[in-house]
mmCIF file of C-alpha atoms in Angstrom:
data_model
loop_
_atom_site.group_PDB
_atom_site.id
_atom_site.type_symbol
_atom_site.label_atom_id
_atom_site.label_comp_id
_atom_site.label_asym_id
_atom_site.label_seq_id
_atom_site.Cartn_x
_atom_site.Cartn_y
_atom_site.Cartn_z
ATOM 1 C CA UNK A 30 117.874 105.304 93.109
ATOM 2 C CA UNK A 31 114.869 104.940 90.773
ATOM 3 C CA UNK A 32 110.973 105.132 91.865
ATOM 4 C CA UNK A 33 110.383 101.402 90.462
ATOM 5 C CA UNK A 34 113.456 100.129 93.237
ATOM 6 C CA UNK A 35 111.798 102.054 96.002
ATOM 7 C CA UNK A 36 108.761 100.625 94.964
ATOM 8 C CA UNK A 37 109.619 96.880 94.919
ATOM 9 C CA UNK A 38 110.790 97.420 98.004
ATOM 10 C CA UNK A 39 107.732 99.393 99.495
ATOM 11 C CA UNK A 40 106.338 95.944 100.657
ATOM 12 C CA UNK A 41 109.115 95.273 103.476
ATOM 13 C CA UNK A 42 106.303 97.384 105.826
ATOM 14 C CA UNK A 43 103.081 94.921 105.685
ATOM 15 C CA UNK A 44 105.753 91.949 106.137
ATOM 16 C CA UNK A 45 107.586 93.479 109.442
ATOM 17 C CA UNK A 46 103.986 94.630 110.899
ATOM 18 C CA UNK A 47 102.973 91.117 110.386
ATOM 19 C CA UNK A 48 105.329 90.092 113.923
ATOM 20 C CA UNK A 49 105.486 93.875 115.061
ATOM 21 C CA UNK A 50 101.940 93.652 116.063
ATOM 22 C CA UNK A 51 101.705 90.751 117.812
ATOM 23 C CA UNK A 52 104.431 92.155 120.068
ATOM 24 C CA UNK A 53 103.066 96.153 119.715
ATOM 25 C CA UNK A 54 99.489 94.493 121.404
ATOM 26 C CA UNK A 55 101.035 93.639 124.884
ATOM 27 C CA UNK A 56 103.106 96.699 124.959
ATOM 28 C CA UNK A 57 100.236 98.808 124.396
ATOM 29 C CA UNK A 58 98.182 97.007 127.691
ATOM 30 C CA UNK A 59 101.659 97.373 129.255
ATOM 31 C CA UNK A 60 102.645 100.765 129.082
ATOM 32 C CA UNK A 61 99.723 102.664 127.967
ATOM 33 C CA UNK A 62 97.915 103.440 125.313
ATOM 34 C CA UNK A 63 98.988 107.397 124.927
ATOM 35 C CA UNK A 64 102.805 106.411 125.982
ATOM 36 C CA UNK A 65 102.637 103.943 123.240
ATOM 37 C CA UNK A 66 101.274 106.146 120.891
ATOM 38 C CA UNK A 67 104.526 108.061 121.281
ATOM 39 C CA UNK A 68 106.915 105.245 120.919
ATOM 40 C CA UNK A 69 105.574 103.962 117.877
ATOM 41 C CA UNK A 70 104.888 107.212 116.411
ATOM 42 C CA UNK A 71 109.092 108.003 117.236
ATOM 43 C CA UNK A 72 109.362 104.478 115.419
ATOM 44 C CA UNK A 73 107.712 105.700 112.807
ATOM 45 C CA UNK A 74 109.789 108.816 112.128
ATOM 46 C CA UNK A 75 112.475 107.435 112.557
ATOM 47 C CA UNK A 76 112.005 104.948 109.842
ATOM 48 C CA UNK A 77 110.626 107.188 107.362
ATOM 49 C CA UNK A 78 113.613 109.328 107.688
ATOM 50 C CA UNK A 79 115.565 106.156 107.086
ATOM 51 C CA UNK A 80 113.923 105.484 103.774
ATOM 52 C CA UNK A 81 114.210 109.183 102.712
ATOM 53 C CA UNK A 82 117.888 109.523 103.420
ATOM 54 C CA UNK A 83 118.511 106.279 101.696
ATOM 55 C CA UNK A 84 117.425 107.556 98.651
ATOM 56 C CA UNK A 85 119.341 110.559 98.025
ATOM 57 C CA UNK A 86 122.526 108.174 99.584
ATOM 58 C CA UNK A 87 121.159 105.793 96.754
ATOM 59 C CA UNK A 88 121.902 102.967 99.592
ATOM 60 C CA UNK A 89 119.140 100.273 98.688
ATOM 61 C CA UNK A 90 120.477 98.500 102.380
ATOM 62 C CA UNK A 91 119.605 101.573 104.397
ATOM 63 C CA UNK A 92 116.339 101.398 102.418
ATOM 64 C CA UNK A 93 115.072 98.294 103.228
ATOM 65 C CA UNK A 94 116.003 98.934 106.829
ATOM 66 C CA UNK A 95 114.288 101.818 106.683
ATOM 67 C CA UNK A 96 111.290 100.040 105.171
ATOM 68 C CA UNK A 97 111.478 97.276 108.107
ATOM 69 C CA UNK A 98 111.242 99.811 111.374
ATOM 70 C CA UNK A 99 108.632 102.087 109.861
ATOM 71 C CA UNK A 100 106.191 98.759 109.605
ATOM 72 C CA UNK A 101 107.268 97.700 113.398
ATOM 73 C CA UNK A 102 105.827 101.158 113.894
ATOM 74 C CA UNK A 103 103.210 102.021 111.764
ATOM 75 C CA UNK A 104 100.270 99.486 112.705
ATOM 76 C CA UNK A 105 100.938 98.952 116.281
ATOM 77 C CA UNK A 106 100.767 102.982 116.747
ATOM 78 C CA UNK A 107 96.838 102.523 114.226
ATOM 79 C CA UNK A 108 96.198 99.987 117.507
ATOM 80 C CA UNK A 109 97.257 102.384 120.099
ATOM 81 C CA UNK A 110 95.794 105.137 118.874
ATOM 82 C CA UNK A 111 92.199 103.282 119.130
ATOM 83 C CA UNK A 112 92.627 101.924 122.183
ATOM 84 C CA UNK A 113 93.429 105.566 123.315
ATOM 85 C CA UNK A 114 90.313 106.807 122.348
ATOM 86 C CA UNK A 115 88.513 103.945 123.842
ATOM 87 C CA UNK A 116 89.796 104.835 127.156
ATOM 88 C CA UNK A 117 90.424 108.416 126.652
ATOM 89 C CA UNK A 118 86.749 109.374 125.029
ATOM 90 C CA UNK A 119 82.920 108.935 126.496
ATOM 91 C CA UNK A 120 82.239 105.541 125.882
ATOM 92 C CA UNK A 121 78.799 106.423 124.403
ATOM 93 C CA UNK A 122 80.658 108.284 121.582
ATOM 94 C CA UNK A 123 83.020 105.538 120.640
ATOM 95 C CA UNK A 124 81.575 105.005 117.147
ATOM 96 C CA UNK A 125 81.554 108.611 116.174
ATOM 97 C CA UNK A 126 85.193 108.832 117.908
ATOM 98 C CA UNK A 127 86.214 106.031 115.954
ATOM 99 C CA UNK A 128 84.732 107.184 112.534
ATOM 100 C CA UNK A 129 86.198 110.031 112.738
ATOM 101 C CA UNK A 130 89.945 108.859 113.191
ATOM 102 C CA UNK A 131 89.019 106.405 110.471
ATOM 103 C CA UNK A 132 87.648 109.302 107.930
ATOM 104 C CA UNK A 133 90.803 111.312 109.188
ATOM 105 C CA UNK A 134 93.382 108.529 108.067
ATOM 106 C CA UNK A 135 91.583 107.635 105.011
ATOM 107 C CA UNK A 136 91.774 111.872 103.818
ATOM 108 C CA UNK A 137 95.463 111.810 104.218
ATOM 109 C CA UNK A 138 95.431 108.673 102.326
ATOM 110 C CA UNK A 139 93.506 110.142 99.477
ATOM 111 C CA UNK A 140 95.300 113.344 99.783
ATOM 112 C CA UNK A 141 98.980 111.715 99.738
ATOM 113 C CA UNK A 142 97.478 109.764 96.646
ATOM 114 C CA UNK A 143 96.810 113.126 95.356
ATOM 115 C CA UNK A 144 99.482 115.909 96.475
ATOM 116 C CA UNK A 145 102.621 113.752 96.008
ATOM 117 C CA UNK A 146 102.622 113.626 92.358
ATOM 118 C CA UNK A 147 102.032 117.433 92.367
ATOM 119 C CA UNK A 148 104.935 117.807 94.753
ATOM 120 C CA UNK A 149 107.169 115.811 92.816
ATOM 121 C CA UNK A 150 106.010 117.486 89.671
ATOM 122 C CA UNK A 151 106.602 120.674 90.783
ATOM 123 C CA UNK A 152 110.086 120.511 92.463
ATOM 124 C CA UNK A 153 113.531 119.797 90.738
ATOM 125 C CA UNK A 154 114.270 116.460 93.431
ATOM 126 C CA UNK A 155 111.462 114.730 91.723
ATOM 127 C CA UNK A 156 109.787 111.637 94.129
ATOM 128 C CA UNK A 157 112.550 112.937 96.859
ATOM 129 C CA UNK A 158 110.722 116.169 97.123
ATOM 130 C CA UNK A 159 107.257 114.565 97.911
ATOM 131 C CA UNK A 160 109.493 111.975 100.558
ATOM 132 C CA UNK A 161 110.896 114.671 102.232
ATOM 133 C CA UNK A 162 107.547 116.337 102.894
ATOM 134 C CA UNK A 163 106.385 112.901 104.226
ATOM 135 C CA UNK A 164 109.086 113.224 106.932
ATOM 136 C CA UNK A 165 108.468 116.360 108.133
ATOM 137 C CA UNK A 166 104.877 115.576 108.576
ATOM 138 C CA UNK A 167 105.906 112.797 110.082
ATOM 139 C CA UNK A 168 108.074 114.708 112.666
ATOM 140 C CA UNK A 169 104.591 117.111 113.040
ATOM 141 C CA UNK A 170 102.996 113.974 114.166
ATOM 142 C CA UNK A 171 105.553 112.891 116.079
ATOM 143 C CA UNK A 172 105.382 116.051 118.131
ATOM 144 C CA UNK A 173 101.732 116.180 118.651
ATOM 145 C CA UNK A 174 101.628 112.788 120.164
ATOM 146 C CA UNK A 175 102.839 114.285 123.371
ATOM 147 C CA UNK A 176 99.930 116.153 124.432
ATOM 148 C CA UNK A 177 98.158 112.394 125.065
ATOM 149 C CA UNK A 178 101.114 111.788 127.962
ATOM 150 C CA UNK A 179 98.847 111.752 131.228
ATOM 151 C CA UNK A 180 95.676 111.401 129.730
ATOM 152 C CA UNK A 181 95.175 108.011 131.122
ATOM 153 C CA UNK A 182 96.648 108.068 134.325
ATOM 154 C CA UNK A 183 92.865 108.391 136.119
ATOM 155 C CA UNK A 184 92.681 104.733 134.824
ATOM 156 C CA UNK A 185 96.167 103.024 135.407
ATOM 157 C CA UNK A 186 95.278 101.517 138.705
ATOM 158 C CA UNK A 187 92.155 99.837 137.475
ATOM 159 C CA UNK A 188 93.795 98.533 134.267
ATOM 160 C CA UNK A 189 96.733 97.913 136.113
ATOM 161 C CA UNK A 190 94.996 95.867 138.876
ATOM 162 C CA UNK A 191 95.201 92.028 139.929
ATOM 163 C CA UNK A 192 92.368 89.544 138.527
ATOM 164 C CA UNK A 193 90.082 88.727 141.692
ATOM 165 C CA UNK A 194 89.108 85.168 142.413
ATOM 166 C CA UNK A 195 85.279 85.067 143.234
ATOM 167 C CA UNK A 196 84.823 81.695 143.920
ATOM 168 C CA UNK A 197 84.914 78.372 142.037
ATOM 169 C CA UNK A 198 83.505 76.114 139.816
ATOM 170 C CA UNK A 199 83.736 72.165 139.066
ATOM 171 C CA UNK A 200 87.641 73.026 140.846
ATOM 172 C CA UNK A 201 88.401 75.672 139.006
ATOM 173 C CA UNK A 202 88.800 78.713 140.280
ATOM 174 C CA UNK A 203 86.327 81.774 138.571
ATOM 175 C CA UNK A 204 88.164 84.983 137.662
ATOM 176 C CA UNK A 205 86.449 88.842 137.642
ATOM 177 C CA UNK A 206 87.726 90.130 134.135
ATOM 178 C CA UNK A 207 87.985 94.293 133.923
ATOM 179 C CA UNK A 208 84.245 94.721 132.526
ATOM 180 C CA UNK A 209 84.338 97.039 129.394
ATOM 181 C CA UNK A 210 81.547 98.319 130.544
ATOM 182 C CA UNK A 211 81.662 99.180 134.269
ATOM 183 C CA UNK A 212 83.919 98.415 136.553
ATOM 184 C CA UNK A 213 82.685 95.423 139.175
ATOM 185 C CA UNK A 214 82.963 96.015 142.457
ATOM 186 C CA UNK A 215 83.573 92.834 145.029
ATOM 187 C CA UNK A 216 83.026 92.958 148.558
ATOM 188 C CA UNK A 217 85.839 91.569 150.423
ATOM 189 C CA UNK A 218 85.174 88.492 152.878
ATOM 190 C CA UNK A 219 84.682 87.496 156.415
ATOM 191 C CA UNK A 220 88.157 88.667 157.949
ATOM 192 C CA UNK A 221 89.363 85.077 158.335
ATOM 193 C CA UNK A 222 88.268 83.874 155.422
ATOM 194 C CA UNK A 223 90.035 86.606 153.198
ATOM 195 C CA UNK A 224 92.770 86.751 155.122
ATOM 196 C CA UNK A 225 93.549 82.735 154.690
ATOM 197 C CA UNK A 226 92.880 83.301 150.952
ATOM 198 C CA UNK A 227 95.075 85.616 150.920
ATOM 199 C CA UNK A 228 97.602 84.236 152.102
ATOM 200 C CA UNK A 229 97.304 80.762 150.324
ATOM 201 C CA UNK A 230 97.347 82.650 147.024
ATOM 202 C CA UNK A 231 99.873 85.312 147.472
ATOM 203 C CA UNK A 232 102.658 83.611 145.058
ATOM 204 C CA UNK A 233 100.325 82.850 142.180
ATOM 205 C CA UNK A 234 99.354 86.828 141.767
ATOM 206 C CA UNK A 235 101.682 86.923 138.227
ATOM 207 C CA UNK A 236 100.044 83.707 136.470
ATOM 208 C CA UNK A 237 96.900 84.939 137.405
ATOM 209 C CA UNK A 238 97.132 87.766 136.362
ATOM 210 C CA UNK A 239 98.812 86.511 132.799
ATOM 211 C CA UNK A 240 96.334 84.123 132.475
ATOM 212 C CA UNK A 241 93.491 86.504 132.731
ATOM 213 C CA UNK A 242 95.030 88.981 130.325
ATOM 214 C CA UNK A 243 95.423 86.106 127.606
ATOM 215 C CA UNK A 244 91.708 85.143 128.612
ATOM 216 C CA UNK A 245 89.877 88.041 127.635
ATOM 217 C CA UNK A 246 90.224 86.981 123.882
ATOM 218 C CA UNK A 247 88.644 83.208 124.608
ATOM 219 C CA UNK A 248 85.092 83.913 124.084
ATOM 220 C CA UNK A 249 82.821 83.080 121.112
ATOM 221 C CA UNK A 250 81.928 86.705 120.817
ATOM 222 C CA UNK A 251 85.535 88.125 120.455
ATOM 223 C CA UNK A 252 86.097 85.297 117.605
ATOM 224 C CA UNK A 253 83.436 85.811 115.646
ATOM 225 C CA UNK A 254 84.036 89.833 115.618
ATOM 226 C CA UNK A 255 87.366 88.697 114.409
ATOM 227 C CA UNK A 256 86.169 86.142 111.667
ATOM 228 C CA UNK A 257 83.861 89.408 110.216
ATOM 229 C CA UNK A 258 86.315 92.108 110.418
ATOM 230 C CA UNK A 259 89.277 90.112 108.627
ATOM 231 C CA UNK A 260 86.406 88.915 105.764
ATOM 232 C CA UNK A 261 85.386 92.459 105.119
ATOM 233 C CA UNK A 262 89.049 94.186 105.283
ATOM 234 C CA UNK A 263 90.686 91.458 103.253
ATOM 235 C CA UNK A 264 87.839 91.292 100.637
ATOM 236 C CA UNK A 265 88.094 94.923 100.233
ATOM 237 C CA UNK A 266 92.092 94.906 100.627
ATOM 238 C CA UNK A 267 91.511 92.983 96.968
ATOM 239 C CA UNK A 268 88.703 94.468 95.787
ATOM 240 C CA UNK A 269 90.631 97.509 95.335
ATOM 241 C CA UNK A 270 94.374 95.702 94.025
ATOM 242 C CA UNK A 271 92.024 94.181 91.062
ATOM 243 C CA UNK A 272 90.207 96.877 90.351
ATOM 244 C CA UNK A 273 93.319 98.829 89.116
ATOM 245 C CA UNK A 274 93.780 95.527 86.894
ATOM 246 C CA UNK A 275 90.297 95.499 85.630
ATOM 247 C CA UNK A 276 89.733 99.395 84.702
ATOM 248 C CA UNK A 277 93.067 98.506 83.012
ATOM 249 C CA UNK A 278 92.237 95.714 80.814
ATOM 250 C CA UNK A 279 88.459 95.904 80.522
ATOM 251 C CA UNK A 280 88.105 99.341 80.421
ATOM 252 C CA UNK A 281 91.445 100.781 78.845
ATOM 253 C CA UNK A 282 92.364 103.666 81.698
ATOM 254 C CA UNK A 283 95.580 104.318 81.946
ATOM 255 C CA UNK A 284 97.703 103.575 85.320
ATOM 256 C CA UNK A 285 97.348 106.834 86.945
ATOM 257 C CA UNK A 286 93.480 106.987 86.350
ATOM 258 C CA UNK A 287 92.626 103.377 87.028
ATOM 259 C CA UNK A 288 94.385 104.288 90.881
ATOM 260 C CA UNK A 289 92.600 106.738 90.962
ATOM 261 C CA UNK A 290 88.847 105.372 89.973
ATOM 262 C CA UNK A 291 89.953 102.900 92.817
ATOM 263 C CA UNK A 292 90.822 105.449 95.895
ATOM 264 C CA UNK A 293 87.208 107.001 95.623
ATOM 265 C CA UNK A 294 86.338 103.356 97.342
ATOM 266 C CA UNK A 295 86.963 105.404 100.604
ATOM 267 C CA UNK A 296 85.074 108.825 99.639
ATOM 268 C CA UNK A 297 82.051 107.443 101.558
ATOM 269 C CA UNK A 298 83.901 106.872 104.585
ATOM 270 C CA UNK A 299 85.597 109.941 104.747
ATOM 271 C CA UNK A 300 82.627 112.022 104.616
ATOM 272 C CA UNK A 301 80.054 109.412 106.009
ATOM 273 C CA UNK A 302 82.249 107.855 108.211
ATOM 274 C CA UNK A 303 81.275 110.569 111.662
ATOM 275 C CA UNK A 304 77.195 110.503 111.013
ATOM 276 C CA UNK A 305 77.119 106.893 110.739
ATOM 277 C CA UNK A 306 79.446 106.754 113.969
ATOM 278 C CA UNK A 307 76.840 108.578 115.427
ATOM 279 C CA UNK A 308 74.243 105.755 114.458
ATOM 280 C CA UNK A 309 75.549 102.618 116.196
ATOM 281 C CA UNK A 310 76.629 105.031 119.202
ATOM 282 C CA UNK A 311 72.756 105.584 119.534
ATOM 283 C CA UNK A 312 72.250 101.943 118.555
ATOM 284 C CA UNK A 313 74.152 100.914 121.368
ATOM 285 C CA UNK A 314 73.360 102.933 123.557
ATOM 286 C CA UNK A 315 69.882 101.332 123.910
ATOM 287 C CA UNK A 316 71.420 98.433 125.542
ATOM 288 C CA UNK A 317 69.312 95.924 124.239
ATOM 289 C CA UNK A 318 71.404 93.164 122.523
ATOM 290 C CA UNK A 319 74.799 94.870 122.227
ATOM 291 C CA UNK A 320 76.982 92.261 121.985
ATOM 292 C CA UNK A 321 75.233 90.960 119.116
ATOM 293 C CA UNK A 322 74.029 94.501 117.323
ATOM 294 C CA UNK A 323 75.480 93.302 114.620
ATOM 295 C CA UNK A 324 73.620 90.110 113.486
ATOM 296 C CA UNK A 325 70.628 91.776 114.238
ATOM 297 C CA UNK A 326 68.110 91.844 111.831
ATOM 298 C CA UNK A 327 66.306 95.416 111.879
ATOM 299 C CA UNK A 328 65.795 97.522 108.867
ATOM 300 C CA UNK A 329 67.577 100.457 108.916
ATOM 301 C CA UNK A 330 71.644 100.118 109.200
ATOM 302 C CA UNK A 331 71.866 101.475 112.427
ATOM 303 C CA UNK A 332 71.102 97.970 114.147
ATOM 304 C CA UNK A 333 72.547 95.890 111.418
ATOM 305 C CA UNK A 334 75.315 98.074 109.654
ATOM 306 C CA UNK A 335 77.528 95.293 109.130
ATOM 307 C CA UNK A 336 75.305 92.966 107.665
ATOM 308 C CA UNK A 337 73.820 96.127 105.525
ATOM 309 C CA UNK A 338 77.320 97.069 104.343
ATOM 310 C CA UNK A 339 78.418 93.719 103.764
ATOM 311 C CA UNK A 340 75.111 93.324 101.530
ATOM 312 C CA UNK A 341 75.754 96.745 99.265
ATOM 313 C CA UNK A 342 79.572 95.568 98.636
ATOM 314 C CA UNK A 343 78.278 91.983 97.026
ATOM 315 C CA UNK A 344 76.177 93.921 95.200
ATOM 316 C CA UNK A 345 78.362 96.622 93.974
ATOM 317 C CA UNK A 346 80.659 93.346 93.036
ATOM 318 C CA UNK A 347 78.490 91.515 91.014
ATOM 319 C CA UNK A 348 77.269 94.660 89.522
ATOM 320 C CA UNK A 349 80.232 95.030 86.822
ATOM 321 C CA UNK A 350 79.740 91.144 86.518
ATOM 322 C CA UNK A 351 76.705 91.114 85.586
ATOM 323 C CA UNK A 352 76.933 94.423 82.721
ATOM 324 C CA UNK A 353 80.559 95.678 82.759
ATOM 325 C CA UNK A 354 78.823 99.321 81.749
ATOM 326 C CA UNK A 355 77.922 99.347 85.084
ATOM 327 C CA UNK A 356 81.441 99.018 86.856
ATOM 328 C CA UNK A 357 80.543 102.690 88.396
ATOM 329 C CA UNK A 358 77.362 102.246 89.938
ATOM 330 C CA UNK A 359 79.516 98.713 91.357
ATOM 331 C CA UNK A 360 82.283 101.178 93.129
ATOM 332 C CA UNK A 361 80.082 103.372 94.612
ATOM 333 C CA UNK A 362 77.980 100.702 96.177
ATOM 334 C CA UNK A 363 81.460 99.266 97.810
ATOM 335 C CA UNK A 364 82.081 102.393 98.498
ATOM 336 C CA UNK A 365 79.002 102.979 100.459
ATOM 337 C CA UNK A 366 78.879 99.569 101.744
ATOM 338 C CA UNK A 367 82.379 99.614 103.430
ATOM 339 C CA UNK A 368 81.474 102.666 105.005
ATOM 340 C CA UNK A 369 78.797 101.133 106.614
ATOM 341 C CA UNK A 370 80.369 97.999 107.779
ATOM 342 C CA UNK A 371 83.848 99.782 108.470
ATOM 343 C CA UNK A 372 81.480 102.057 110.592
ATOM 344 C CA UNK A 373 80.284 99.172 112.501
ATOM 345 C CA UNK A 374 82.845 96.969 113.096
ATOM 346 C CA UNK A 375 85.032 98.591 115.199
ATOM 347 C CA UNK A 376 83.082 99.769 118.122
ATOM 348 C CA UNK A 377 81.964 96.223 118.647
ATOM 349 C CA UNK A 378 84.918 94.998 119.182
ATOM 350 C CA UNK A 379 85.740 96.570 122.845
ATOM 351 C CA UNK A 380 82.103 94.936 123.396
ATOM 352 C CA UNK A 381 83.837 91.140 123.824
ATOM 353 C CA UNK A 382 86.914 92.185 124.978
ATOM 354 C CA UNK A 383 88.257 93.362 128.672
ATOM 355 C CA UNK A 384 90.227 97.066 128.631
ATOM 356 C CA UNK A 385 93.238 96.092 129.712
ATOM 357 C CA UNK A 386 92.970 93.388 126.895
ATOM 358 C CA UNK A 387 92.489 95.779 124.008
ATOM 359 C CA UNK A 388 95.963 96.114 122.694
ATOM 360 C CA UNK A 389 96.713 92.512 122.722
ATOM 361 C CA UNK A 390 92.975 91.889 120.764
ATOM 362 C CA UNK A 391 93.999 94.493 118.290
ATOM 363 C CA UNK A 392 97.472 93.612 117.184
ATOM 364 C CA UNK A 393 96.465 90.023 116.982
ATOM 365 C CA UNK A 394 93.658 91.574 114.951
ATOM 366 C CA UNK A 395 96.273 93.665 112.858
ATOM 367 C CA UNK A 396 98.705 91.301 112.198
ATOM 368 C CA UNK A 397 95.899 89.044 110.550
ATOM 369 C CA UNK A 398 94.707 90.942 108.789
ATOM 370 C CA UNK A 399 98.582 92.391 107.321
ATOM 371 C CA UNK A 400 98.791 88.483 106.815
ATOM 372 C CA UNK A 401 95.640 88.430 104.616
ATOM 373 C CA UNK A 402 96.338 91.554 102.244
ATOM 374 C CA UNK A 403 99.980 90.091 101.553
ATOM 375 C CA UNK A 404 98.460 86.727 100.571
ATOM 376 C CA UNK A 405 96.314 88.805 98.467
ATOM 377 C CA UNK A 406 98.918 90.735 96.654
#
């Protein structure tokens, strides 16, 4: 089997992950984040190992199968893993936490980019060589998941706990969500009024509790976090698939060097990515304005690191535009400006919705955004 058949087929991933996600969201809030983290990271394996086997069976079927289960496992365990460390970490360190997974992903990016030609180069297999090292990293992965089993068991009974009714309005009945903030505390009622209530509602524990969970993500906040995140990922998702183009045409690299002008987009975030973590973890901290940090208006990117970033990455677009000399000085302000926003974006999202909503907000967060890049393909 060539390298230009397993690439046609590389896409299959970003189309399964599309419907894995919206399924991997609920399974997340069901099971747990670090149990999850395990199945999908098993998934994972299991279908890279598929896709390497096929190769030296030359069996294009067991490819694309292959292909198919590693993308029902590879962006459903992304959304585990950060709803792990949402629940697992100090929530005043969620930015750095998050930065730092982010930076961590995006070096083995870059450094897959970088080591498999040089492991295909160097061994007599060719490409099978460099696959075969991906699966036994994989496996390494696999294994360390299991050190997150228990981690969240402190919280199971408050994630895992009915919605309480607190009274109503206009006939409809008001429900406590989970905060993601602190966890409300209700005083129960008179004896006879609790007990009657308690009685009266005792059969309608599973819709309410179904409905709530499908609630948390039916707020104006939540949707325009949602709106911002999928505008900056996609735009940058094609930023970086026409940029290889460009350099190409306009600038006469070859291939090889126009991918790799376009992977030092995420240099910034690998080695910015932790201090400017830091910055809206003190930014938030203050507690004035969180949910809406960032529209705010102040002038250094800690309060308004999404705008900021979003602002640099227009730039650095219409740089090259404007004088195509410039087409550097235009990457490394996208570059800087994604780290920024990228920075941003994600600890503002538990902000708007409840914790044992997180999975569910971040696969259908996930598989929109999988829907975007393969429209922009």
């Amino acid at each position: 089997m060539s390298i230009k058949t397993y690439g046609v087929v590389s896409g299959l991933p970003s189309l399964s992950s599309i419907f894995a996600c919206l399924v991997g969201g609920p399974v997340i809030d069901a099971i747990g984040a670090d149990k999850a983290c395990v199945l999908f990271t098993f998934i994972v394996l299991l279908g890279n190992s598929m896709a390497t086997v096929s190769v030296s069976l030359r069996s294009l079927s067991l490819l694309m199968a292959g292909q198919v289960v590693l993308g029902v496992g590879e962006k459903p365990l992304g959304s585990g893993q950060l709803v792990f460390i949402r629940l697992a970490c100090d929530p005043a360190k969620v930015g750095f936490y998050f930065a730092v997974a982010s930076a961590a992903y995006r070096a083995a990016s870059f450094g897959t980019f970088i080591l498999s030609p040089l492991v295909a180069g160097s061994s007599a297999y060719g490409f099978q060589a460099s696959m075969w090292m991906g699966t036994i990293l994989c496996f390494l992965s696999f294994l360390s998941a299991f050190p997150m089993l228990g981690k969240l068991k402190h919280l199971e009974p408050f994630l895992k706990a009915a919605p309480v009714v607190v009274g109503e309005e206009e006939g409809e009945e008001v429900i406590l969500m989970k905060s993601n903030l602190e966890m409300e505390q209700v005083e129960e009622e008179e004896d006879g009024q609790s007990e009657d209530k308690g009685n009266s509602t005792s059969g309608e524990g599973s819709w309410r509790g179904w409905r709530a969970y499908f609630q948390g993500l039916c707020n104006l906040g939540f949707f325009v976090w949602l709106v911002a995140a999928c505008a900056l990922y996609i735009t940058f998702f094609v930023l970086q698939t026409f940029a290889v183009e460009y350099l190409q045409t306009d600038h006469h690299l070859s291939a090889r060097q126009a991918a790799f002008a376009t992977s030092l987009f995420d240099v910034f975030g690998i080695f910015l990515g932790p201090f400017l973590g830091r910055c809206v973890d003190r930014e938030l901290g203050k507690g004035e304005g969180n949910e809406w940090v960032c529209m705010s208006c102040r002038p250094w990117p800690a309060g308004s690191m999404l705008a900021w970033g979003s602002g640099f990455m227009a730039v650095g677009l219409l740089l090259p535009i404007v004088d195509p000399r410039s087409w550097l000085v235009g990457f490394v302000l996208i570059s800087f400006g994604f780290a920024l926003a990228s920075a941003a974006i994600w600890p503002l999202m538990p902000l708007f919705v409840p914790l044992d909503s997180l999975g569910l907000a971040l696969g259908v967060t996930t598989s929109l955004l999988e829907t975007g890049e393969e429209k922009g393909r």
